[in-house]
Amino acid sequence: MIRDWTHKTGCSRSLFILLLFLSAAGRAFADVAQNTPSIFAPSSTPSNEIFHLSLFVLGIVGGIFVVVGGLLAYAVIRFRARNQEDDTEPAQIYGSNQIELAWTVVPVLIVVVLFLTTARMIFAIQDAPKPQSALDVTVVGHQFWWEFRYPKLGIVTANELHVPLSSTSDPKPTFLHLLSADVDHSFWVPQLAGKTDLIPNHPNDMWIDPLHPGVYVGQCAQFCGIEHAKMLLRVYVDTPEQFAAWVKEQQQLGMQDPHVAAGRHVFETEACMNCHTISGTDGRGTFGPDLTHLMSRDTIAAGAAPNTPQNLRVWVKNPDDLKQGSLMPAMQLSDQQLDDLVAYLSTLH
Amino acid sequence: MADQTLPISGSVDVTPPHAAAGTFLERLHGWVVTVDHKKLGILYVVYSLIFLLVGGAEALAIRIQLMIPGNHFLTAATYNQFFTMHGTTMVFLVGMPILFGFANYLVPLMIGARDMAFPRLNAFSFWLTALGGLLLYFSFIGGPGLYGMGAAPDVGWFAYAPLTAHVFSPGNGTDYWALALIVSGFGTLGTAINIVATIISMRCKGMSLLRMPLFAWLMLVVSALTLVTITPLTAAQFMLLIDRYLGGHFFDTQAGGSALVWIHFFWIFGHPEVYVLVLPAFAIANEIIPVFSRKAIFGYPAMVAASVGIAFVSLGVWAHHMFTVGMTSVSNAFFVLSTMLVGIPTGIKIFNWLATMWGGKIRFATPMLYCTAFVFQFLIAGLTGIILSVAPWDWQLHNSYFVIAHFHYVLVGAIVFNIFAAIYYWYPKVTGRMMSERLGKWNFWLFLIGFHVTFDTMHFLGFLGMPRSIYTYEPNRGWNGLNMVVSIGAFIQGVAALIFVYNLVWSYFHGEVAGNDPWDAWTLEWATPSPPPDYNFATDPEVKSRRPLWDLKHPDDPDWKYE
């Protein structure tokens, strides 16, 4: 009986139990802790395919482990010297070419099977054709935050990637074009796909097609400097209606609220605008995240803290308090300036 | 059996012991100017053990920091320095020197030579390596350049460009890292050349290549491999320093340089380096497992072929560290295949060790306990290696704690376990006294438990998406409990390491006197007194088989009848 290697295998019974167990364990972790980025709780085609491949591989190496480990255990128990007084030596056996040949051929066969399965999966994921319906997003890695650009939608945002829900009947995959502004980074949201590096001068591509709405967490997976640990990543998988609403909101110009003109004045006259953009102001900087719709994001400082006025104030006053070694300098603002600025930033919906 | 007088004679040194000892300063001077391969071997091993403790202390600091999320035990900057120094120390200041130390001490004895081929080069190489280590650690106080306080390297032991460029890595930490590795790298090259020359040209009468102990065979392979692998690293370090000081653009991506070139160079060095470290561990197992199983090694020619095969294949697998950098699908598939192929000769080795134990009368003294654990752990390390060679799965697992678990299974579970095995096994030869078996058992079982608590758990952290090189983590990721377990295991290993050090020192003064051949072994080093005298053998030994001492102990049933 010929069956699909990657999904069910010859030793299907034990593998199936293992699958159930791992899947349940993976989901249990994901549910209990809300935000465990387990690779065994996949929610997108690439991660799902990898999950099935991983079970197949786990079955094979698990089998090898049981057989060889069992032989070792047997040898240790069966052939241990029982009588310390016994001075005689056991029979000396120097080797056997037939046996050597046997335990060379069997691993060769295993390698052939593993290689063919793996190669098929590499081509299936890496060279998948891009459908017309795909959404393009350019991801730029910075020390220590993520810039997301939607070239066809005219949207620029940071750290929180919004993508539409996909389904097998209505595929809406998101293709990510990965760039780096400084050093190497790596884009990794385990439940959606394997990681791909962001390397300066070496653009890369990857794709996801999330099948369940929700928030998926991940983080930079290539050491990129002092705050590598707090270069966190959130992917929001929106239903079509949510996504359309989000796009509409992001395409608007920055808020112009006269009640917070003092804060806007601080933004435009202190060094803030050298690094940050807020559309509708003179701020055109690109070194830091675009703040035009800052209040549409749940977190600040690349996920280091929830986006609340208190945290914003702490962050602007001295970024190191939330994120040691962040490249944003402490601007030595007065309390009044801080209050005004935070009041202004809080209007940027 | 232990005190049996053997026709292969020992020392003719008739200097009375008290006259040979000399004053403290004379003895110290003797150690500094020595060109004796045994003293240099001891220097290498002691030097490495000191750095093993330093690197271990760094690991414990890392584990304290990661016990709970959001911990403030270390700052981000210090943490990054510690994990960089931990990795660099363990690979360059512990792994390679200690294994070269064993080779230095044992290879001439095993092949019946009176010293290494180039004794002065030998001393020069050791002191270069020592200087490299001191240079690296001097960065803690001398690294800042014009920028504030001390700055050890903080770019990871892999030091991916362009993070190492001046603009991202100011101060001198990265320079100390590069210079220290260049200096110790030249020391390594010197020793590698020396070992190759010694084995090729200094074997005693009758010792054809296929009668050499497997230990010597493996060291020959390792040394040849070292010559090939250290060179690209040294070249890359020079390129890095040219970038940093002479305005070069090799890795300067802003000026059109390539970050990928560094990654290639680093892993063209870095992957064979793994085998440079692990083959000596195999070498140790090849000596200890047969002696304690009371059987000749099973499939000697297959073991030699597998070792040479591993060395060759290991030169063509480096890009399996690079499945995520965006190579073409065909390149990815190529490196999947080459990596999986390594599993075949490696499997042959494990099977041969098993077959050696099979039908034996295994004596579980401390060295054999360590070697048995080694076989078990190396089996797992090999299987997780197969897992990582499956490129799509590696896209998930790369740079996660699963990888940390995998390579610590190799570096600790295989290599450090066998380093302990080797020290328990050859300590009587080097000092003339046995190490305490009672402390040895405590050492072994605590280390085994600590090892598994720490590194088994790490695999699961990788499955749950925890990346490496992070100084802190979010409290809601489901990683808290597992990290605590990992840290507890680390401390159990720390206690075991202290017992080991205590055993080393205690046994030196109070250990049972060993005699020439306490393990009833078969290779030539056990024919000399313990410790062996200067120049090892008064007359050149002659061998007729792979186990010359077996032939002498069993004149009715010698090996040479069968080979």
Short mmCIF file of N, CA and C in Angstrom, two decimals, chain B residues 96-164:
data_model
loop_
_atom_site.label_atom_id
_atom_site.label_comp_id
_atom_site.label_asym_id
_atom_site.label_seq_id
_atom_site.Cartn_x
_atom_site.Cartn_y
_atom_site.Cartn_z
N MET B 96 40.01 22.51 22.29
CA MET B 96 41.18 22.16 21.48
C MET B 96 42.44 21.95 22.32
N PRO B 97 42.76 22.85 23.26
CA PRO B 97 44.02 22.63 24.00
C PRO B 97 44.01 21.34 24.82
N ILE B 98 42.87 20.99 25.42
CA ILE B 98 42.90 19.80 26.28
C ILE B 98 43.08 18.55 25.42
N LEU B 99 42.49 18.54 24.24
CA LEU B 99 42.63 17.36 23.40
C LEU B 99 44.03 17.28 22.80
N PHE B 100 44.59 18.45 22.48
CA PHE B 100 45.99 18.46 22.04
C PHE B 100 46.90 18.08 23.20
N GLY B 101 46.47 18.42 24.42
CA GLY B 101 47.25 18.01 25.58
C GLY B 101 47.33 16.50 25.69
N PHE B 102 46.18 15.85 25.54
CA PHE B 102 46.18 14.38 25.58
C PHE B 102 47.05 13.82 24.45
N ALA B 103 46.90 14.41 23.25
CA ALA B 103 47.68 13.91 22.12
C ALA B 103 49.17 14.06 22.39
N ASN B 104 49.53 15.23 22.94
CA ASN B 104 50.93 15.50 23.23
C ASN B 104 51.50 14.49 24.20
N TYR B 105 50.73 14.22 25.25
CA TYR B 105 51.23 13.31 26.27
C TYR B 105 51.27 11.88 25.76
N LEU B 106 50.21 11.49 25.06
CA LEU B 106 50.01 10.06 24.82
C LEU B 106 50.55 9.55 23.50
N VAL B 107 50.49 10.39 22.46
CA VAL B 107 50.85 9.85 21.15
C VAL B 107 52.29 9.31 21.11
N PRO B 108 53.30 10.08 21.59
CA PRO B 108 54.65 9.50 21.55
C PRO B 108 54.76 8.22 22.37
N LEU B 109 54.09 8.16 23.52
CA LEU B 109 54.14 6.95 24.33
C LEU B 109 53.50 5.78 23.59
N MET B 110 52.38 6.06 22.93
CA MET B 110 51.65 4.96 22.29
C MET B 110 52.36 4.42 21.07
N ILE B 111 53.11 5.29 20.38
CA ILE B 111 53.77 4.81 19.16
C ILE B 111 55.23 4.47 19.45
N GLY B 112 55.61 4.46 20.72
CA GLY B 112 56.96 4.04 21.09
C GLY B 112 58.03 5.03 20.71
N ALA B 113 57.70 6.33 20.75
CA ALA B 113 58.69 7.35 20.41
C ALA B 113 59.23 7.98 21.68
N ARG B 114 60.38 8.63 21.58
CA ARG B 114 60.98 9.24 22.76
C ARG B 114 60.50 10.66 22.98
N ASP B 115 59.98 11.32 21.97
CA ASP B 115 59.37 12.65 22.13
C ASP B 115 58.62 12.96 20.85
N MET B 116 58.09 14.18 20.76
CA MET B 116 57.45 14.61 19.52
C MET B 116 58.52 14.88 18.47
N ALA B 117 58.09 15.04 17.22
CA ALA B 117 59.05 15.26 16.14
C ALA B 117 59.78 16.59 16.32
N PHE B 118 59.04 17.63 16.75
CA PHE B 118 59.64 18.95 16.89
C PHE B 118 59.40 19.47 18.30
N PRO B 119 60.25 19.09 19.26
CA PRO B 119 59.97 19.46 20.66
C PRO B 119 59.91 20.97 20.88
N ARG B 120 60.76 21.72 20.22
CA ARG B 120 60.74 23.18 20.46
C ARG B 120 59.50 23.82 19.86
N LEU B 121 59.11 23.38 18.68
CA LEU B 121 57.85 23.87 18.09
C LEU B 121 56.70 23.55 19.04
N ASN B 122 56.80 22.39 19.67
CA ASN B 122 55.78 21.97 20.61
C ASN B 122 55.64 22.99 21.74
N ALA B 123 56.78 23.36 22.34
CA ALA B 123 56.75 24.34 23.44
C ALA B 123 56.25 25.69 22.93
N PHE B 124 56.75 26.09 21.77
CA PHE B 124 56.35 27.37 21.19
C PHE B 124 54.83 27.40 20.98
N SER B 125 54.29 26.31 20.44
CA SER B 125 52.85 26.26 20.18
C SER B 125 52.06 26.38 21.47
N PHE B 126 52.51 25.66 22.51
CA PHE B 126 51.78 25.77 23.77
C PHE B 126 51.77 27.20 24.27
N TRP B 127 52.92 27.84 24.27
CA TRP B 127 52.96 29.19 24.85
C TRP B 127 52.20 30.19 23.99
N LEU B 128 52.15 29.97 22.67
CA LEU B 128 51.29 30.81 21.82
C LEU B 128 49.83 30.64 22.23
N THR B 129 49.40 29.39 22.39
CA THR B 129 48.02 29.13 22.79
C THR B 129 47.73 29.79 24.13
N ALA B 130 48.68 29.66 25.07
CA ALA B 130 48.48 30.27 26.38
C ALA B 130 48.36 31.78 26.25
N LEU B 131 49.21 32.38 25.42
CA LEU B 131 49.14 33.83 25.23
C LEU B 131 47.79 34.23 24.66
N GLY B 132 47.29 33.43 23.70
CA GLY B 132 45.98 33.72 23.11
C GLY B 132 44.90 33.78 24.18
N GLY B 133 44.92 32.81 25.09
CA GLY B 133 43.91 32.78 26.15
C GLY B 133 44.02 34.00 27.05
N LEU B 134 45.25 34.34 27.41
CA LEU B 134 45.41 35.50 28.30
C LEU B 134 44.98 36.78 27.60
N LEU B 135 45.29 36.87 26.30
CA LEU B 135 44.91 38.05 25.51
C LEU B 135 43.39 38.19 25.50
N LEU B 136 42.70 37.07 25.30
CA LEU B 136 41.23 37.11 25.25
C LEU B 136 40.69 37.62 26.58
N TYR B 137 41.23 37.11 27.69
CA TYR B 137 40.68 37.49 28.99
C TYR B 137 41.15 38.86 29.44
N PHE B 138 42.27 39.33 28.89
CA PHE B 138 42.71 40.69 29.21
C PHE B 138 41.68 41.71 28.74
N SER B 139 40.84 41.33 27.75
CA SER B 139 39.84 42.27 27.22
C SER B 139 38.89 42.74 28.31
N PHE B 140 38.69 41.91 29.36
CA PHE B 140 37.78 42.35 30.43
C PHE B 140 38.26 43.64 31.08
N ILE B 141 39.60 43.82 31.15
CA ILE B 141 40.09 45.08 31.73
C ILE B 141 40.68 45.99 30.67
N GLY B 142 41.12 45.44 29.53
CA GLY B 142 41.81 46.28 28.56
C GLY B 142 41.04 46.54 27.29
N GLY B 143 39.79 46.11 27.23
CA GLY B 143 39.05 46.18 25.97
C GLY B 143 38.38 47.49 25.61
N PRO B 144 38.28 48.46 26.53
CA PRO B 144 37.41 49.59 26.24
C PRO B 144 37.94 50.55 25.21
N GLY B 145 39.26 50.57 24.93
CA GLY B 145 39.75 51.62 24.06
C GLY B 145 39.43 52.96 24.69
N LEU B 146 38.77 53.83 23.94
CA LEU B 146 38.44 55.15 24.46
C LEU B 146 37.04 55.20 25.05
N TYR B 147 36.38 54.03 25.13
CA TYR B 147 34.96 54.07 25.47
C TYR B 147 34.72 53.51 26.87
N GLY B 148 34.81 54.31 27.87
CA GLY B 148 34.35 53.91 29.19
C GLY B 148 35.03 52.69 29.75
N MET B 149 34.21 51.81 30.35
CA MET B 149 34.75 50.72 31.15
C MET B 149 35.20 49.53 30.29
N GLY B 150 35.68 48.50 30.97
CA GLY B 150 36.17 47.30 30.30
C GLY B 150 35.14 46.69 29.37
N ALA B 151 35.59 46.09 28.32
CA ALA B 151 34.64 45.56 27.35
C ALA B 151 35.17 44.28 26.75
N ALA B 152 34.69 43.16 27.26
CA ALA B 152 35.01 41.88 26.64
C ALA B 152 34.20 41.79 25.35
N PRO B 153 34.60 40.91 24.44
CA PRO B 153 33.84 40.74 23.20
C PRO B 153 32.39 40.41 23.49
N ASP B 154 31.47 40.96 22.70
CA ASP B 154 30.05 40.74 22.96
C ASP B 154 29.29 40.50 21.67
N VAL B 155 29.93 39.85 20.72
CA VAL B 155 29.30 39.68 19.41
C VAL B 155 28.93 38.22 19.14
N GLY B 156 28.98 37.38 20.18
CA GLY B 156 28.72 35.95 19.97
C GLY B 156 30.00 35.26 19.51
N TRP B 157 30.13 33.97 19.81
CA TRP B 157 31.38 33.30 19.43
C TRP B 157 31.47 33.15 17.92
N PHE B 158 30.31 33.28 17.22
CA PHE B 158 30.27 33.19 15.77
C PHE B 158 30.52 34.55 15.13
N ALA B 159 30.34 35.63 15.92
CA ALA B 159 30.72 36.98 15.50
C ALA B 159 30.28 37.35 14.09
N TYR B 160 28.99 37.20 13.82
CA TYR B 160 28.49 37.47 12.48
C TYR B 160 28.72 38.92 12.09
N ALA B 161 29.30 39.12 10.88
CA ALA B 161 29.37 40.44 10.29
C ALA B 161 27.94 40.83 9.88
N PRO B 162 27.62 42.10 9.80
CA PRO B 162 28.46 43.26 10.08
C PRO B 162 28.38 43.75 11.53
N LEU B 163 27.87 42.91 12.44
CA LEU B 163 27.81 43.35 13.83
C LEU B 163 29.20 43.64 14.38
N THR B 164 30.22 43.03 13.76
CA THR B 164 31.59 43.22 14.24
C THR B 164 32.24 44.48 13.66
#
